[in-house]
CSV table of C-alpha atoms in Angstrom, one decimal:
chain,number,residue,atom,x,y,z
A,1,UNK,CA,-35.7,-15.3,-39.8
A,2,UNK,CA,-34.5,-15.4,-43.4
A,3,UNK,CA,-31.1,-16.1,-44.7
A,4,UNK,CA,-30.0,-12.5,-44.8
A,5,UNK,CA,-30.9,-11.9,-41.2
A,6,UNK,CA,-28.9,-15.0,-40.3
A,7,UNK,CA,-25.9,-13.6,-42.2
A,8,UNK,CA,-26.2,-10.3,-40.5
A,9,UNK,CA,-26.4,-12.0,-37.1
A,10,UNK,CA,-23.2,-13.8,-38.0
A,11,UNK,CA,-21.3,-10.6,-38.6
A,12,UNK,CA,-18.0,-10.7,-36.6
A,13,UNK,CA,-18.1,-9.6,-33.0
A,14,UNK,CA,-14.9,-8.0,-31.8
A,15,UNK,CA,-13.7,-8.2,-28.2
A,16,UNK,CA,-11.8,-5.6,-26.3
A,17,UNK,CA,-8.1,-6.7,-25.9
A,18,UNK,CA,-7.1,-7.4,-22.3
A,19,UNK,CA,-4.4,-4.7,-22.4
A,20,UNK,CA,-7.0,-2.1,-23.5
A,21,UNK,CA,-9.4,-3.5,-20.9
A,22,UNK,CA,-6.7,-3.2,-18.2
A,23,UNK,CA,-6.0,0.4,-19.2
A,24,UNK,CA,-9.7,1.4,-18.9
A,25,UNK,CA,-10.0,-0.4,-15.6
A,26,UNK,CA,-7.0,1.4,-14.1
A,27,UNK,CA,-8.5,4.7,-15.2
A,28,UNK,CA,-11.9,3.8,-13.8
A,29,UNK,CA,-10.5,2.6,-10.5
A,30,UNK,CA,-8.4,5.7,-10.2
A,31,UNK,CA,-11.6,7.8,-10.6
A,32,UNK,CA,-13.5,5.5,-8.1
A,33,UNK,CA,-10.8,5.9,-5.5
A,34,UNK,CA,-10.6,9.7,-6.1
A,35,UNK,CA,-14.3,10.0,-5.7
A,36,UNK,CA,-14.3,7.9,-2.5
A,37,UNK,CA,-11.5,10.0,-1.1
A,38,UNK,CA,-13.6,13.1,-1.9
A,39,UNK,CA,-16.5,11.6,0.0
A,40,UNK,CA,-14.3,10.6,2.9
A,41,UNK,CA,-12.8,14.1,3.3
A,42,UNK,CA,-16.0,15.8,2.4
A,43,UNK,CA,-14.2,18.9,1.1
A,44,UNK,CA,-14.2,18.2,-2.6
A,45,UNK,CA,-10.4,18.1,-2.3
A,46,UNK,CA,-9.9,15.6,-5.0
A,47,UNK,CA,-11.5,17.7,-7.7
A,48,UNK,CA,-10.8,21.2,-6.6
A,49,UNK,CA,-7.7,22.8,-8.1
A,50,UNK,CA,-6.5,24.1,-4.7
A,51,UNK,CA,-7.6,20.9,-3.1
A,52,UNK,CA,-5.4,18.8,-5.4
A,53,UNK,CA,-2.5,21.1,-4.5
A,54,UNK,CA,-3.2,20.7,-0.8
A,55,UNK,CA,-3.4,16.9,-1.2
A,56,UNK,CA,-0.1,16.9,-3.2
A,57,UNK,CA,1.5,19.1,-0.5
A,58,UNK,CA,0.3,16.9,2.3
A,59,UNK,CA,1.6,13.8,0.5
A,60,UNK,CA,5.0,15.5,0.0
A,61,UNK,CA,5.2,16.5,3.7
A,62,UNK,CA,4.3,13.0,4.7
A,63,UNK,CA,6.9,11.6,2.4
A,64,UNK,CA,9.6,13.9,3.7
A,65,UNK,CA,8.7,13.4,7.3
A,66,UNK,CA,8.5,9.6,6.8
A,67,UNK,CA,11.8,9.4,5.0
A,68,UNK,CA,13.6,11.7,7.4
A,69,UNK,CA,12.3,9.7,10.4
A,70,UNK,CA,13.4,6.5,8.8
A,71,UNK,CA,16.8,8.0,8.0
A,72,UNK,CA,17.1,9.1,11.6
A,73,UNK,CA,16.1,5.7,12.9
A,74,UNK,CA,18.5,3.8,10.6
A,75,UNK,CA,21.4,6.1,11.2
A,76,UNK,CA,23.7,5.1,14.1
A,77,UNK,CA,25.6,8.4,14.0
A,78,UNK,CA,22.5,10.3,15.1
A,79,UNK,CA,23.0,10.7,18.8
A,80,UNK,CA,21.5,12.8,21.6
A,81,UNK,CA,21.9,16.4,20.9
A,82,UNK,CA,21.3,15.9,17.1
A,83,UNK,CA,18.3,17.7,15.7
A,84,UNK,CA,17.0,14.4,14.2
A,85,UNK,CA,17.4,12.5,17.5
A,86,UNK,CA,13.8,13.1,18.7
A,87,UNK,CA,12.5,11.6,15.4
A,88,UNK,CA,14.7,8.5,15.9
A,89,UNK,CA,13.2,8.1,19.4
A,90,UNK,CA,9.6,8.5,18.0
A,91,UNK,CA,10.2,5.6,15.5
A,92,UNK,CA,11.7,3.5,18.3
A,93,UNK,CA,8.7,4.2,20.5
A,94,UNK,CA,6.5,3.1,17.7
A,95,UNK,CA,8.6,0.0,17.3
A,96,UNK,CA,8.3,-0.8,21.0
A,97,UNK,CA,4.5,-0.2,20.9
A,98,UNK,CA,4.1,-2.6,18.0
A,99,UNK,CA,6.1,-5.4,19.5
A,100,UNK,CA,3.2,-7.6,20.5
A,101,UNK,CA,4.8,-11.0,21.2
A,102,UNK,CA,7.0,-11.5,24.3
A,103,UNK,CA,9.9,-12.5,22.1
A,104,UNK,CA,9.5,-9.4,20.0
A,105,UNK,CA,9.4,-7.2,23.1
A,106,UNK,CA,12.6,-8.8,24.5
A,107,UNK,CA,14.3,-8.5,21.1
A,108,UNK,CA,13.3,-4.8,20.8
A,109,UNK,CA,14.7,-4.0,24.3
A,110,UNK,CA,17.9,-5.8,23.4
A,111,UNK,CA,18.2,-4.0,20.2
A,112,UNK,CA,17.6,-0.6,21.8
A,113,UNK,CA,20.2,-1.3,24.5
A,114,UNK,CA,22.7,-2.0,21.8
A,115,UNK,CA,21.8,1.2,20.0
A,116,UNK,CA,22.2,3.3,23.1
A,117,UNK,CA,25.6,1.8,23.6
A,118,UNK,CA,26.6,2.5,20.0
A,119,UNK,CA,25.5,6.1,20.4
A,120,UNK,CA,27.5,6.3,23.6
A,121,UNK,CA,30.6,5.1,21.7
A,122,UNK,CA,30.1,7.8,19.1
A,123,UNK,CA,29.7,10.4,21.8
A,124,UNK,CA,32.8,9.3,23.6
A,125,UNK,CA,34.8,9.5,20.5
A,126,UNK,CA,34.1,13.2,20.0
A,127,UNK,CA,37.4,15.1,20.4
A,128,UNK,CA,37.3,17.2,23.6
A,129,UNK,CA,40.0,19.6,22.3
A,130,UNK,CA,37.6,20.9,19.7
A,131,UNK,CA,34.9,21.6,22.2
A,132,UNK,CA,34.0,24.4,24.5
A,133,UNK,CA,33.5,23.6,28.2
A,134,UNK,CA,29.8,23.8,27.8
A,135,UNK,CA,29.8,21.4,24.8
A,136,UNK,CA,32.0,19.0,26.8
A,137,UNK,CA,29.6,19.1,29.7
A,138,UNK,CA,26.6,18.6,27.4
A,139,UNK,CA,28.3,15.6,25.6
A,140,UNK,CA,29.2,14.1,29.0
A,141,UNK,CA,25.6,14.3,30.1
A,142,UNK,CA,24.4,12.7,26.9
A,143,UNK,CA,27.0,10.0,27.2
A,144,UNK,CA,26.0,9.1,30.7
A,145,UNK,CA,22.3,9.3,29.7
A,146,UNK,CA,22.9,6.9,26.8
A,147,UNK,CA,24.6,4.4,29.1
A,148,UNK,CA,21.8,4.7,31.7
A,149,UNK,CA,19.2,4.1,29.0
A,150,UNK,CA,21.1,1.1,27.7
A,151,UNK,CA,21.1,-0.4,31.2
A,152,UNK,CA,17.4,0.5,31.5
A,153,UNK,CA,16.7,-1.4,28.2
A,154,UNK,CA,18.6,-4.5,29.4
A,155,UNK,CA,16.6,-4.4,32.7
A,156,UNK,CA,13.4,-4.1,30.7
A,157,UNK,CA,14.4,-7.1,28.6
A,158,UNK,CA,15.2,-9.0,31.8
A,159,UNK,CA,11.9,-8.0,33.3
A,160,UNK,CA,10.1,-9.2,30.2
A,161,UNK,CA,11.9,-12.6,30.3
A,162,UNK,CA,11.0,-13.0,33.9
A,163,UNK,CA,7.4,-11.8,33.5
A,164,UNK,CA,6.6,-14.2,30.6
A,165,UNK,CA,8.5,-17.1,32.2
A,166,UNK,CA,8.4,-18.9,28.8
A,167,UNK,CA,11.1,-21.4,28.0
A,168,UNK,CA,10.9,-20.5,24.3
A,169,UNK,CA,11.4,-16.8,24.9
A,170,UNK,CA,14.3,-17.5,27.2
A,171,UNK,CA,15.9,-20.0,24.8
A,172,UNK,CA,15.5,-17.6,21.8
A,173,UNK,CA,17.2,-14.8,23.9
A,174,UNK,CA,19.9,-17.2,25.1
A,175,UNK,CA,20.6,-18.2,21.4
A,176,UNK,CA,21.4,-14.7,20.4
A,177,UNK,CA,23.1,-13.8,23.7
A,178,UNK,CA,26.6,-14.6,22.8
A,179,UNK,CA,26.8,-12.3,19.8
A,180,UNK,CA,24.8,-9.5,21.4
A,181,UNK,CA,26.8,-9.7,24.6
A,182,UNK,CA,30.1,-9.6,22.7
A,183,UNK,CA,29.0,-6.4,21.0
A,184,UNK,CA,27.8,-4.8,24.2
A,185,UNK,CA,31.0,-5.6,26.0
A,186,UNK,CA,33.1,-4.3,23.0
A,187,UNK,CA,31.1,-1.0,23.1
A,188,UNK,CA,31.6,-0.7,26.8
A,189,UNK,CA,35.3,-1.4,26.6
A,190,UNK,CA,35.7,1.3,23.9
A,191,UNK,CA,33.9,3.8,26.1
A,192,UNK,CA,36.0,2.7,29.1
A,193,UNK,CA,39.2,3.4,27.2
A,194,UNK,CA,38.1,6.9,26.5
A,195,UNK,CA,37.0,7.3,30.2
A,196,UNK,CA,40.5,6.2,31.3
A,197,UNK,CA,42.1,8.6,28.9
A,198,UNK,CA,40.1,11.4,30.3
A,199,UNK,CA,40.2,10.1,33.8
A,200,UNK,CA,36.5,10.4,34.1
A,201,UNK,CA,35.6,8.5,37.3
A,202,UNK,CA,31.9,9.1,37.0
A,203,UNK,CA,31.8,7.5,33.6
A,204,UNK,CA,33.9,4.6,34.7
A,205,UNK,CA,31.3,4.0,37.4
A,206,UNK,CA,28.5,4.0,34.8
A,207,UNK,CA,30.4,1.5,32.7
A,208,UNK,CA,31.0,-0.7,35.6
A,209,UNK,CA,27.3,-0.7,36.4
A,210,UNK,CA,26.4,-1.4,32.7
A,211,UNK,CA,28.8,-4.3,32.6
A,212,UNK,CA,27.2,-5.7,35.8
A,213,UNK,CA,23.8,-5.4,34.1
A,214,UNK,CA,25.0,-7.3,31.0
A,215,UNK,CA,26.5,-10.0,33.3
A,216,UNK,CA,23.2,-10.3,35.3
A,217,UNK,CA,21.2,-10.6,32.0
A,218,UNK,CA,23.5,-13.4,30.9
A,219,UNK,CA,23.1,-15.2,34.3
A,220,UNK,CA,19.3,-14.8,34.0
A,221,UNK,CA,19.2,-16.4,30.5
A,222,UNK,CA,21.5,-19.2,31.6
A,223,UNK,CA,19.5,-19.8,34.8
A,224,UNK,CA,17.9,-23.3,35.0
A,225,UNK,CA,14.1,-23.5,34.7
A,226,UNK,CA,12.2,-23.0,37.9
A,227,UNK,CA,11.7,-25.9,40.3
A,228,UNK,CA,8.3,-27.3,41.2
A,229,UNK,CA,6.3,-25.2,43.7
A,230,UNK,CA,6.4,-27.9,46.4
A,231,UNK,CA,10.1,-28.0,46.1
A,232,UNK,CA,10.3,-24.3,46.0
A,233,UNK,CA,8.4,-24.1,49.4
A,234,UNK,CA,11.1,-26.1,51.0
A,235,UNK,CA,13.7,-23.5,50.2
A,236,UNK,CA,15.0,-21.5,53.1
A,237,UNK,CA,14.0,-17.9,53.5
A,238,UNK,CA,17.6,-16.8,53.2
A,239,UNK,CA,17.8,-18.3,49.7
A,240,UNK,CA,14.7,-16.5,48.6
A,241,UNK,CA,16.1,-13.2,49.8
A,242,UNK,CA,19.3,-13.9,48.0
A,243,UNK,CA,17.2,-14.6,44.8
A,244,UNK,CA,15.4,-11.3,45.2
A,245,UNK,CA,18.7,-9.5,45.7
A,246,UNK,CA,20.0,-11.1,42.5
A,247,UNK,CA,17.1,-9.8,40.4
A,248,UNK,CA,17.4,-6.3,41.9
A,249,UNK,CA,21.0,-6.2,40.9
A,250,UNK,CA,20.0,-5.7,37.3
A,251,UNK,CA,18.7,-2.2,38.1
A,252,UNK,CA,21.9,-0.6,39.2
A,253,UNK,CA,22.8,2.7,37.7
A,254,UNK,CA,19.3,3.3,36.5
A,255,UNK,CA,18.3,4.9,39.7
A,256,UNK,CA,18.5,8.5,38.5
A,257,UNK,CA,15.7,7.9,36.1
A,258,UNK,CA,13.4,5.7,38.2
A,259,UNK,CA,13.3,6.8,41.9
A,260,UNK,CA,11.2,3.7,42.9
A,261,UNK,CA,14.1,1.5,41.8
A,262,UNK,CA,16.5,3.5,44.0
A,263,UNK,CA,14.2,2.6,46.9
A,264,UNK,CA,14.1,-1.0,46.0
A,265,UNK,CA,17.9,-1.1,45.5
A,266,UNK,CA,18.3,0.5,48.9
A,267,UNK,CA,16.1,-2.2,50.5
A,268,UNK,CA,18.2,-4.8,48.6
A,269,UNK,CA,21.4,-3.3,50.1
A,270,UNK,CA,19.8,-3.5,53.6
A,271,UNK,CA,19.1,-7.2,52.9
A,272,UNK,CA,22.6,-7.7,51.9
A,273,UNK,CA,23.8,-6.2,55.1
A,274,UNK,CA,21.5,-8.5,57.1
A,275,UNK,CA,22.8,-11.5,55.3
A,276,UNK,CA,26.3,-10.5,56.1
B,1,UNK,CA,-22.5,12.0,-3.3
B,2,UNK,CA,-20.8,8.6,-3.9
B,3,UNK,CA,-21.2,6.9,-7.2
B,4,UNK,CA,-23.8,4.2,-7.3
B,5,UNK,CA,-22.4,0.8,-6.9
B,6,UNK,CA,-22.4,-1.4,-10.0
B,7,UNK,CA,-20.6,0.7,-12.5
B,8,UNK,CA,-17.9,-1.9,-12.8
B,9,UNK,CA,-20.6,-4.6,-13.1
B,10,UNK,CA,-22.1,-2.7,-16.1
B,11,UNK,CA,-18.7,-2.2,-17.5
B,12,UNK,CA,-18.0,-5.9,-17.4
B,13,UNK,CA,-21.3,-6.5,-19.1
B,14,UNK,CA,-21.1,-4.0,-21.9
B,15,UNK,CA,-17.3,-3.4,-22.6
B,16,UNK,CA,-17.2,-5.7,-25.6
B,17,UNK,CA,-20.4,-4.4,-27.1
B,18,UNK,CA,-19.3,-0.8,-26.8
B,19,UNK,CA,-15.9,-1.7,-28.3
B,20,UNK,CA,-17.7,-3.5,-31.1
B,21,UNK,CA,-19.9,-0.5,-31.7
B,22,UNK,CA,-16.9,1.7,-32.3
B,23,UNK,CA,-15.0,-0.9,-34.2
B,24,UNK,CA,-17.7,-1.1,-36.9
B,25,UNK,CA,-17.9,2.6,-37.1
B,26,UNK,CA,-14.2,3.6,-37.4
B,27,UNK,CA,-13.3,1.3,-40.2
B,28,UNK,CA,-12.3,-1.6,-38.0
B,29,UNK,CA,-9.4,0.4,-36.6
B,30,UNK,CA,-8.5,-1.5,-33.4
B,31,UNK,CA,-6.5,1.2,-31.8
B,32,UNK,CA,-8.9,4.0,-32.5
B,33,UNK,CA,-11.9,1.9,-31.4
B,34,UNK,CA,-10.0,1.2,-28.1
B,35,UNK,CA,-9.3,4.8,-27.5
B,36,UNK,CA,-12.9,5.8,-28.2
B,37,UNK,CA,-14.2,3.0,-26.0
B,38,UNK,CA,-12.0,4.2,-23.1
B,39,UNK,CA,-13.1,7.8,-23.5
B,40,UNK,CA,-16.8,6.8,-23.7
B,41,UNK,CA,-16.5,4.7,-20.5
B,42,UNK,CA,-14.8,7.6,-18.6
B,43,UNK,CA,-17.5,9.9,-19.8
B,44,UNK,CA,-20.1,7.4,-18.6
B,45,UNK,CA,-18.5,7.2,-15.2
B,46,UNK,CA,-18.5,11.0,-14.9
B,47,UNK,CA,-22.3,11.0,-15.7
B,48,UNK,CA,-23.2,7.9,-13.8
B,49,UNK,CA,-24.9,10.0,-11.1
B,50,UNK,CA,-27.5,11.1,-13.7
B,51,UNK,CA,-28.2,7.5,-14.7
B,52,UNK,CA,-31.7,6.4,-13.7
B,53,UNK,CA,-31.3,3.1,-12.0
B,54,UNK,CA,-34.9,2.1,-12.9
B,55,UNK,CA,-34.0,2.1,-16.6
B,56,UNK,CA,-31.9,-0.3,-18.5
B,57,UNK,CA,-28.2,0.5,-18.7
B,58,UNK,CA,-27.7,-0.6,-22.4
B,59,UNK,CA,-29.4,2.3,-24.2
B,60,UNK,CA,-27.8,4.8,-21.8
B,61,UNK,CA,-24.3,3.6,-22.5
B,62,UNK,CA,-24.9,3.3,-26.2
B,63,UNK,CA,-26.3,6.9,-26.2
B,64,UNK,CA,-23.1,8.1,-24.6
B,65,UNK,CA,-21.0,6.1,-27.1
B,66,UNK,CA,-23.0,7.4,-30.1
B,67,UNK,CA,-22.6,11.1,-28.9
B,68,UNK,CA,-19.0,10.5,-28.4
B,69,UNK,CA,-18.7,9.0,-31.9
B,70,UNK,CA,-20.5,12.0,-33.4
B,71,UNK,CA,-18.1,14.3,-31.6
B,72,UNK,CA,-15.2,12.3,-33.0
B,73,UNK,CA,-16.6,12.6,-36.5
B,74,UNK,CA,-16.9,16.3,-36.1
B,75,UNK,CA,-13.3,16.6,-35.0
B,76,UNK,CA,-12.0,14.1,-37.6
B,77,UNK,CA,-14.0,16.0,-40.2
B,78,UNK,CA,-15.6,13.0,-41.9
B,79,UNK,CA,-17.3,9.8,-41.2
B,80,UNK,CA,-15.0,6.8,-41.5
B,81,UNK,CA,-16.2,4.4,-44.0
B,82,UNK,CA,-16.7,0.8,-43.0
B,83,UNK,CA,-14.5,-0.3,-45.9
B,84,UNK,CA,-11.7,2.3,-45.5
B,85,UNK,CA,-9.3,-0.4,-44.5
B,86,UNK,CA,-8.6,-3.2,-46.9
B,87,UNK,CA,-8.2,-5.9,-44.2
B,88,UNK,CA,-11.0,-4.8,-42.1
B,89,UNK,CA,-11.7,-7.8,-39.9
B,90,UNK,CA,-8.7,-9.9,-39.9
B,91,UNK,CA,-9.2,-13.5,-38.8
B,92,UNK,CA,-12.7,-12.7,-37.7
B,93,UNK,CA,-14.3,-15.0,-40.3
B,94,UNK,CA,-13.6,-18.6,-41.0
B,95,UNK,CA,-12.7,-19.5,-44.6
B,96,UNK,CA,-12.1,-17.3,-47.6
B,97,UNK,CA,-15.5,-17.6,-49.1
B,98,UNK,CA,-17.4,-16.7,-45.9
B,99,UNK,CA,-15.0,-13.8,-45.4
B,100,UNK,CA,-15.5,-12.5,-48.9
B,101,UNK,CA,-19.3,-12.8,-48.4
B,102,UNK,CA,-19.2,-10.9,-45.1
B,103,UNK,CA,-17.0,-8.2,-46.7
B,104,UNK,CA,-19.4,-7.8,-49.5
B,105,UNK,CA,-22.3,-7.4,-47.0
B,106,UNK,CA,-20.3,-4.8,-45.1
B,107,UNK,CA,-19.6,-2.9,-48.3
B,108,UNK,CA,-23.3,-3.0,-49.2
B,109,UNK,CA,-24.4,-1.9,-45.7
B,110,UNK,CA,-21.9,1.0,-46.0
B,111,UNK,CA,-23.5,2.1,-49.2
B,112,UNK,CA,-27.0,2.4,-47.5
B,113,UNK,CA,-28.3,5.7,-46.2
B,114,UNK,CA,-26.9,6.6,-42.9
B,115,UNK,CA,-30.2,6.1,-41.0
B,116,UNK,CA,-30.7,2.6,-42.5
B,117,UNK,CA,-27.1,1.6,-41.9
B,118,UNK,CA,-27.3,2.7,-38.3
B,119,UNK,CA,-30.6,0.9,-37.6
B,120,UNK,CA,-29.2,-2.4,-39.2
B,121,UNK,CA,-25.9,-2.3,-37.3
B,122,UNK,CA,-27.7,-1.6,-34.0
B,123,UNK,CA,-30.2,-4.3,-34.6
B,124,UNK,CA,-27.9,-7.1,-35.9
B,125,UNK,CA,-24.4,-6.3,-34.9
B,126,UNK,CA,-25.0,-4.7,-31.5
B,127,UNK,CA,-28.0,-7.0,-31.0
B,128,UNK,CA,-30.3,-4.3,-29.5
B,129,UNK,CA,-34.1,-4.6,-29.5
B,130,UNK,CA,-36.3,-2.1,-31.4
B,131,UNK,CA,-37.3,-0.5,-28.1
B,132,UNK,CA,-33.7,0.0,-27.1
B,133,UNK,CA,-32.8,1.4,-30.6
B,134,UNK,CA,-35.8,3.8,-30.3
B,135,UNK,CA,-34.4,5.2,-27.0
B,136,UNK,CA,-31.0,5.5,-28.5
B,137,UNK,CA,-32.0,7.2,-31.7
B,138,UNK,CA,-34.8,9.2,-30.1
B,139,UNK,CA,-37.5,7.7,-32.3
B,140,UNK,CA,-40.7,5.8,-31.9
B,141,UNK,CA,-40.4,2.1,-31.6
B,142,UNK,CA,-42.7,1.7,-34.6
B,143,UNK,CA,-40.5,4.0,-36.7
B,144,UNK,CA,-37.5,1.9,-35.8
B,145,UNK,CA,-39.2,-1.3,-36.8
B,146,UNK,CA,-40.1,0.3,-40.2
B,147,UNK,CA,-36.5,1.6,-40.6
B,148,UNK,CA,-35.0,-1.9,-39.9
B,149,UNK,CA,-37.5,-3.5,-42.4
B,150,UNK,CA,-36.8,-0.9,-45.0
B,151,UNK,CA,-33.0,-1.3,-44.5
B,152,UNK,CA,-33.3,-5.1,-44.8
B,153,UNK,CA,-35.3,-4.8,-48.0
B,154,UNK,CA,-32.8,-2.4,-49.5
B,155,UNK,CA,-29.9,-4.6,-48.5
B,156,UNK,CA,-31.6,-7.8,-49.9
B,157,UNK,CA,-32.2,-6.0,-53.2
B,158,UNK,CA,-28.6,-4.8,-53.4
B,159,UNK,CA,-27.2,-8.3,-52.5
B,160,UNK,CA,-29.3,-10.0,-55.1
B,161,UNK,CA,-28.3,-7.6,-57.9
């Protein structure tokens, strides 16, 4: 190799700037993803004019549906009877299904019970003077249903705590109990005021049941850890029955929705009579 | 059909070479060379299905770059001179003397016939072998060898004048 060839070999070699490199990569990866989507759907959607429109439309629909569902979920004023309420419940169901740990399950049930009570407060505050008889009846039903569902969620939280029988889960629930209970009781008292104003005895009964469920849940969380099995065996039958009765007490006012609970409750009442 | 895997791998391997190819042919205009590089790679991606895996990727991508450059020249209406820009490779060479020497070589290369100039740049700047240049220019390997030798001889003569 002579001197000239060496000089030619030494001519400067430029390198692509990183910013330009990045731009090209972004474009390339966009094409790659577009092509993979095209293969995935198999319709040639990504390149076809109408296909692109369909994809854009589908994305838009998904965005609208997603944001509406989230709005419904996050909005406390959306109560039963509202057009967006089913969406709210769908998101809640998803949330329940995706709560995998026992603690997350308990938390979700607690949160949902609070939400139902909040909704009940909003329903109770709707002015009856502005409503027709049919509307009043409808709101009354929704209100009662909300309270029933709140009780049902508290019962589910209690069942979860009992089923797991984990000190950690119980302790975590006990730690947040005070604040949550205060809120629940406040909600119930607000509804109670309205029930008294309207002299709605049926509603008062529901509230009484709900308060009882809240109280039972507190007792459950403050209950001492279980004794050793040997010690447990020494307990008298009557004590066991009483314990069974206590757990059944959480399910009051939820009987309309779950007939099997009504039967259990009935058997609990029979036990009570026996004990007396 | 899905694109063959490995396009990004080829990109990583040849991105600087393709950029360098354009840089030398658009008067060392960095921005323009980047734009042409980007367009050439996107064109390559769109045609990657037609690339024969059993053949080397280098000549294929350089062919795309060359056709893209020819199209650019057609649109721009003229071929950009290598010395159109006064400061054509800033900070690329060390020392004023070496830099002046390189600038002189570039100017002389630019004064060569288009075929000789292209053969020399492909051989010494892009570092392609005669066989690869032959594929790229659509010539026989022997003809390329002759072209490079002839170009070198002309260059040497001009430098020594």
